[in-house]
mmCIF file of C-alpha atoms in Angstrom:
data_model
loop_
_atom_site.group_PDB
_atom_site.id
_atom_site.type_symbol
_atom_site.label_atom_id
_atom_site.label_comp_id
_atom_site.label_asym_id
_atom_site.label_seq_id
_atom_site.Cartn_x
_atom_site.Cartn_y
_atom_site.Cartn_z
ATOM 1 C CA GLU N 23 -17.915 -9.418 -9.094
ATOM 2 C CA ASN N 24 -19.205 -8.210 -5.733
ATOM 3 C CA ARG N 25 -16.773 -10.620 -4.074
ATOM 4 C CA LYS N 26 -13.879 -9.048 -5.969
ATOM 5 C CA ILE N 27 -14.696 -5.414 -5.270
ATOM 6 C CA CYS N 28 -15.881 -5.695 -1.671
ATOM 7 C CA HIS N 29 -12.576 -6.694 -0.102
ATOM 8 C CA PHE N 30 -12.505 -3.924 2.459
ATOM 9 C CA ILE N 31 -11.518 -4.520 6.061
ATOM 10 C CA THR N 32 -14.076 -4.140 8.835
ATOM 11 C CA ARG N 33 -13.206 -1.018 10.803
ATOM 12 C CA LYS N 34 -14.690 -2.270 14.048
ATOM 13 C CA ASN N 35 -12.635 -5.476 14.051
ATOM 14 C CA HIS N 36 -9.277 -3.801 13.441
ATOM 15 C CA LEU N 37 -9.416 -0.475 15.262
ATOM 16 C CA MET N 38 -7.887 -1.912 18.417
ATOM 17 C CA VAL N 39 -5.259 -3.722 16.367
ATOM 18 C CA MET N 40 -3.926 -0.439 15.084
ATOM 19 C CA VAL N 41 -3.993 1.270 18.475
ATOM 20 C CA LYS N 42 -1.999 -1.569 20.019
ATOM 21 C CA MET N 43 0.430 -1.637 17.109
ATOM 22 C CA LEU N 44 1.136 2.079 17.356
ATOM 23 C CA ALA N 45 2.007 1.635 21.036
ATOM 24 C CA VAL N 46 4.309 -1.267 20.228
ATOM 25 C CA VAL N 47 6.023 0.673 17.450
ATOM 26 C CA MET N 48 6.735 3.685 19.625
ATOM 27 C CA ALA N 49 8.239 1.464 22.303
ATOM 28 C CA SER N 50 10.217 -0.565 19.780
ATOM 29 C CA MET N 51 11.774 2.520 18.197
ATOM 30 C CA MET N 52 13.648 3.077 21.450
ATOM 31 C CA VAL N 53 15.403 -0.315 21.231
ATOM 32 C CA VAL N 54 18.389 -0.681 18.904
ATOM 33 C CA MET N 55 19.210 -4.279 17.957
ATOM 34 C CA VAL N 56 22.742 -5.531 17.307
ATOM 35 C CA MET N 57 21.706 -7.906 14.524
ATOM 36 C CA GLY N 58 19.141 -7.221 11.848
ATOM 37 C CA GLY N 59 18.413 -6.514 8.212
ATOM 38 C CA ASP N 60 20.936 -5.864 5.488
ATOM 39 C CA PRO N 61 21.894 -2.140 5.382
ATOM 40 C CA LYS N 62 22.275 -2.573 1.609
ATOM 41 C CA GLY N 63 18.512 -2.900 1.301
ATOM 42 C CA CYS N 64 16.027 -5.520 0.171
ATOM 43 C CA CYS N 65 13.041 -6.125 -2.100
ATOM 44 C CA SER N 66 9.759 -7.764 -1.148
ATOM 45 C CA PRO N 67 8.568 -11.137 -2.510
ATOM 46 C CA PRO N 68 7.129 -11.009 -6.052
ATOM 47 C CA GLN N 69 3.513 -11.509 -4.919
ATOM 48 C CA TRP N 70 1.791 -10.663 -1.637
ATOM 49 C CA GLU N 71 -1.161 -9.070 0.136
ATOM 50 C CA VAL N 72 -1.254 -6.866 3.208
ATOM 51 C CA SER N 73 -3.789 -4.809 5.159
ATOM 52 C CA GLY N 74 -3.097 -1.468 6.788
ATOM 53 C CA TRP N 75 -4.367 1.502 8.761
ATOM 54 C CA GLU N 76 -3.451 5.051 7.816
ATOM 55 C CA VAL N 77 -3.821 8.072 10.093
ATOM 56 C CA ASN N 78 -3.457 11.586 8.692
ATOM 57 C CA ASN N 79 -5.110 15.000 8.904
ATOM 58 C CA LEU N 80 -8.248 13.560 7.272
ATOM 59 C CA GLY N 81 -8.696 10.889 9.939
ATOM 60 C CA MET N 82 -8.347 7.117 9.565
ATOM 61 C CA THR N 83 -8.352 5.073 6.382
ATOM 62 C CA GLU N 84 -8.325 1.291 5.928
ATOM 63 C CA HIS N 85 -6.181 -0.231 3.185
ATOM 64 C CA HIS N 86 -5.654 -3.574 1.525
ATOM 65 C CA ILE N 87 -2.883 -3.995 -1.045
ATOM 66 C CA PHE N 88 -2.443 -6.727 -3.648
ATOM 67 C CA TYR N 89 1.090 -6.638 -5.095
ATOM 68 C CA ASP N 90 2.083 -8.725 -8.115
ATOM 69 C CA SER N 91 5.457 -7.880 -9.654
ATOM 70 C CA VAL N 92 5.354 -10.992 -11.871
ATOM 71 C CA ASN N 93 2.489 -9.559 -13.908
ATOM 72 C CA GLN N 94 3.161 -5.950 -12.845
ATOM 73 C CA ILE N 95 -0.273 -5.422 -11.293
ATOM 74 C CA VAL N 96 -1.066 -3.550 -8.096
ATOM 75 C CA ARG N 97 -4.550 -3.343 -6.635
ATOM 76 C CA TRP N 98 -5.015 -0.925 -3.741
ATOM 77 C CA ASP N 99 -8.267 -0.781 -1.749
ATOM 78 C CA ARG N 100 -9.058 2.249 0.410
ATOM 79 C CA SER N 101 -11.997 2.754 2.740
ATOM 80 C CA GLY N 102 -12.720 5.571 5.193
ATOM 81 C CA ASN N 103 -11.553 9.177 5.123
ATOM 82 C CA LEU N 104 -10.384 9.841 1.572
ATOM 83 C CA GLU N 105 -9.218 13.013 -0.173
ATOM 84 C CA ASN N 106 -12.664 13.403 -1.732
ATOM 85 C CA SER N 107 -15.097 13.868 1.150
ATOM 86 C CA THR N 108 -18.044 12.672 -0.949
ATOM 87 C CA ILE N 109 -16.718 9.107 -1.223
ATOM 88 C CA THR N 110 -15.596 6.557 1.364
ATOM 89 C CA GLN N 111 -14.395 3.697 -0.848
ATOM 90 C CA LEU N 112 -11.900 3.594 -3.699
ATOM 91 C CA ILE N 113 -10.122 0.742 -5.492
ATOM 92 C CA THR N 114 -7.155 1.432 -7.750
ATOM 93 C CA TYR N 115 -6.098 -1.149 -10.334
ATOM 94 C CA SER N 116 -2.667 -0.370 -11.807
ATOM 95 C CA LEU N 117 -2.074 -2.603 -14.848
ATOM 96 C CA TYR N 118 1.424 -1.542 -15.828
ATOM 97 C CA GLN N 119 1.963 -3.964 -18.705
ATOM 98 C CA LYS N 120 -1.247 -2.727 -20.325
ATOM 99 C CA GLY N 121 -0.491 0.930 -19.666
ATOM 100 C CA LEU N 122 -3.720 1.382 -17.685
ATOM 101 C CA GLU N 123 -4.783 2.523 -14.264
ATOM 102 C CA TYR N 124 -8.414 2.304 -13.166
ATOM 103 C CA LEU N 125 -10.017 4.185 -10.289
ATOM 104 C CA TYR N 126 -13.130 2.266 -9.314
ATOM 105 C CA TYR N 127 -15.730 3.643 -6.886
ATOM 106 C CA PRO N 128 -17.803 0.751 -5.439
ATOM 107 C CA GLU N 129 -20.452 3.089 -4.007
ATOM 108 C CA THR N 130 -21.418 4.463 -7.436
ATOM 109 C CA GLY N 131 -20.074 1.805 -9.810
ATOM 110 C CA LYS N 132 -18.123 4.530 -11.639
ATOM 111 C CA CYS N 133 -14.697 3.761 -13.106
ATOM 112 C CA LEU N 134 -12.164 6.346 -14.344
ATOM 113 C CA THR N 135 -9.282 5.428 -16.645
ATOM 114 C CA TYR N 136 -5.756 6.851 -16.501
ATOM 115 C CA GLY N 137 -2.252 5.931 -17.594
ATOM 116 C CA PRO N 138 -0.063 4.471 -14.812
ATOM 117 C CA ASP N 139 3.466 5.445 -13.836
ATOM 118 C CA GLN N 140 6.377 3.175 -14.637
ATOM 119 C CA PHE N 141 6.333 -0.004 -12.552
ATOM 120 C CA THR N 142 8.918 -0.157 -9.776
ATOM 121 C CA GLU N 143 9.614 -3.041 -7.424
ATOM 122 C CA TRP N 144 8.667 -2.690 -3.738
ATOM 123 C CA CYS N 145 12.128 -2.262 -2.227
ATOM 124 C CA TYR N 146 13.819 -0.619 0.752
ATOM 125 C CA GLY N 147 17.189 0.926 1.438
ATOM 126 C CA PRO N 148 19.809 2.386 -0.928
ATOM 127 C CA ILE N 149 18.449 0.269 -3.798
ATOM 128 C CA SER N 150 15.280 2.357 -3.463
ATOM 129 C CA VAL N 151 15.919 6.011 -4.297
ATOM 130 C CA GLY N 152 16.064 8.313 -1.260
ATOM 131 C CA GLN N 153 16.244 5.715 1.526
ATOM 132 C CA SER N 154 19.169 5.135 3.865
ATOM 133 C CA PHE N 155 19.712 2.662 6.711
ATOM 134 C CA PHE N 156 18.883 4.034 10.174
ATOM 135 C CA LYS N 157 18.763 1.149 12.654
ATOM 136 C CA ASN N 158 17.338 -2.270 13.505
ATOM 137 C CA ILE N 159 14.342 -2.656 15.807
ATOM 138 C CA THR N 160 11.820 -5.258 16.881
ATOM 139 C CA VAL N 161 8.109 -4.662 16.214
ATOM 140 C CA ALA N 162 5.677 -7.097 17.852
ATOM 141 C CA GLU N 163 8.477 -9.669 18.186
ATOM 142 C CA THR N 164 9.370 -9.279 14.501
ATOM 143 C CA PRO N 165 12.967 -8.193 13.662
ATOM 144 C CA CYS N 166 12.788 -5.161 11.391
ATOM 145 C CA THR N 167 14.954 -2.531 9.728
ATOM 146 C CA VAL N 168 14.277 1.207 9.745
ATOM 147 C CA TRP N 169 15.032 3.300 6.651
ATOM 148 C CA THR N 170 14.814 7.089 6.515
ATOM 149 C CA ASN N 171 14.881 10.077 4.223
ATOM 150 C CA GLU N 172 15.708 12.969 6.515
ATOM 151 C CA VAL N 173 15.359 15.576 3.776
ATOM 152 C CA ASN N 174 11.695 14.697 3.177
ATOM 153 C CA ASP N 175 10.932 13.624 6.761
ATOM 154 C CA MET N 176 10.080 10.060 5.711
ATOM 155 C CA LEU N 177 10.526 6.779 7.576
ATOM 156 C CA TRP N 178 9.960 3.182 6.491
ATOM 157 C CA VAL N 179 10.152 -0.068 8.445
ATOM 158 C CA SER N 180 10.507 -3.435 6.692
ATOM 159 C CA SER N 181 10.576 -6.943 8.143
ATOM 160 C CA ASP N 182 13.972 -8.633 8.066
ATOM 161 C CA GLU N 183 12.642 -12.103 7.229
ATOM 162 C CA ASN N 184 10.985 -11.305 3.905
ATOM 163 C CA CYS N 185 11.256 -7.528 3.403
ATOM 164 C CA MET N 186 7.531 -6.921 3.834
ATOM 165 C CA PRO N 187 6.192 -3.447 4.737
ATOM 166 C CA VAL N 188 5.577 -2.831 8.443
ATOM 167 C CA ILE N 189 5.422 0.958 8.940
ATOM 168 C CA TYR N 190 5.506 4.113 6.849
ATOM 169 C CA GLN N 191 5.589 7.637 8.251
ATOM 170 C CA HIS N 192 5.731 10.988 6.511
ATOM 171 C CA GLY N 193 5.410 13.927 8.861
ATOM 172 C CA SER N 194 2.110 13.499 10.709
ATOM 173 C CA ASP N 195 0.923 10.825 8.259
ATOM 174 C CA SER N 196 1.456 7.299 9.630
ATOM 175 C CA PHE N 197 0.739 3.951 7.987
ATOM 176 C CA ASN N 198 0.843 0.623 9.821
ATOM 177 C CA TYR N 199 0.663 -2.678 7.941
ATOM 178 C CA PHE N 200 -0.614 -5.992 9.313
ATOM 179 C CA ASP N 201 -1.995 -9.400 8.238
ATOM 180 C CA ALA N 202 0.642 -9.783 5.525
ATOM 181 C CA SER N 203 0.602 -12.968 3.453
ATOM 182 C CA ILE N 204 2.922 -14.154 0.691
ATOM 183 C CA GLY N 205 1.224 -14.849 -2.633
ATOM 184 C CA ILE N 206 -2.131 -13.760 -4.089
ATOM 185 C CA LYS N 207 -4.930 -15.751 -2.468
ATOM 186 C CA ASP N 208 -7.299 -15.380 -5.411
ATOM 187 C CA PRO N 209 -5.894 -14.206 -8.784
ATOM 188 C CA ALA N 210 -9.401 -13.050 -9.727
ATOM 189 C CA ASP N 211 -8.972 -10.209 -7.224
ATOM 190 C CA LEU N 212 -6.545 -8.598 -9.682
ATOM 191 C CA ILE N 213 -9.131 -8.416 -12.482
ATOM 192 C CA PRO N 214 -10.912 -5.021 -12.679
ATOM 193 C CA PRO N 215 -14.730 -5.008 -12.622
ATOM 194 C CA SER N 216 -16.670 -4.860 -15.876
ATOM 195 C CA ALA N 217 -17.282 -1.120 -15.427
ATOM 196 C CA CYS N 218 -13.581 -0.510 -16.091
ATOM 197 C CA LYS N 219 -12.868 -0.519 -19.814
ATOM 198 C CA PRO N 220 -9.745 0.410 -21.817
ATOM 199 C CA PRO N 221 -9.949 3.581 -23.916
ATOM 200 C CA SER N 222 -10.227 3.617 -27.680
ATOM 201 C CA ASP N 223 -7.262 6.026 -27.847
ATOM 202 C CA PHE N 224 -4.426 5.357 -25.399
ATOM 203 C CA SER N 225 -2.636 8.553 -26.446
ATOM 204 C CA GLN N 226 -5.294 10.592 -24.633
ATOM 205 C CA LEU N 227 -4.628 8.974 -21.244
ATOM 206 C CA THR N 228 -3.300 11.217 -18.489
ATOM 207 C CA ARG N 229 -1.649 10.424 -15.170
ATOM 208 C CA ASN N 230 -3.969 9.867 -12.242
ATOM 209 C CA PRO N 231 -4.155 13.343 -10.616
ATOM 210 C CA TYR N 232 -4.835 11.800 -7.199
ATOM 211 C CA LYS N 233 -1.800 9.502 -7.338
ATOM 212 C CA ARG N 234 0.528 9.764 -4.391
ATOM 213 C CA THR N 235 4.255 9.946 -5.009
#
């Protein structure tokens, strides 16, 4: 179980990766490519994993995402500066087919149970509500497409080859993805720890109040 819940990225090993990537992204945004992704939009592969760095007003946070649209499960690991200053690690297990969402805190072993939102595929462009094609760029030699929502000051960048996430920005909040891999390396990583148990009465479940939209 420790192997499953301790999947966090080492901050020291990836700090420079993010700094370099941010520099590359800023330079790449100035280059418009003639060929690129489909302006109609795209959806990611059914199963994948990716790591990421987020920078916002709280500081820096490490992420690792497990996405499984086949079984409608998303596991999201966070480590670093979180909304709750008393914790530094959080794992969210969203089990959409079971109508459950667990918030697991590795530091205390505590697990909270909520009801998840409706499952939606990880897509970009007009097929995803509120996104429109902006331009094509190259990020670290990878052809990508930029999507924006000017009303909400949001920007997304997806890879053209397989529609994987590359960048997300919302105002001063920036998120850079790296080390993406297609498929789930170990299906056991999608199983919540034993501390997370379903409720006896599902009608009493509420939406996770810390969930980002």
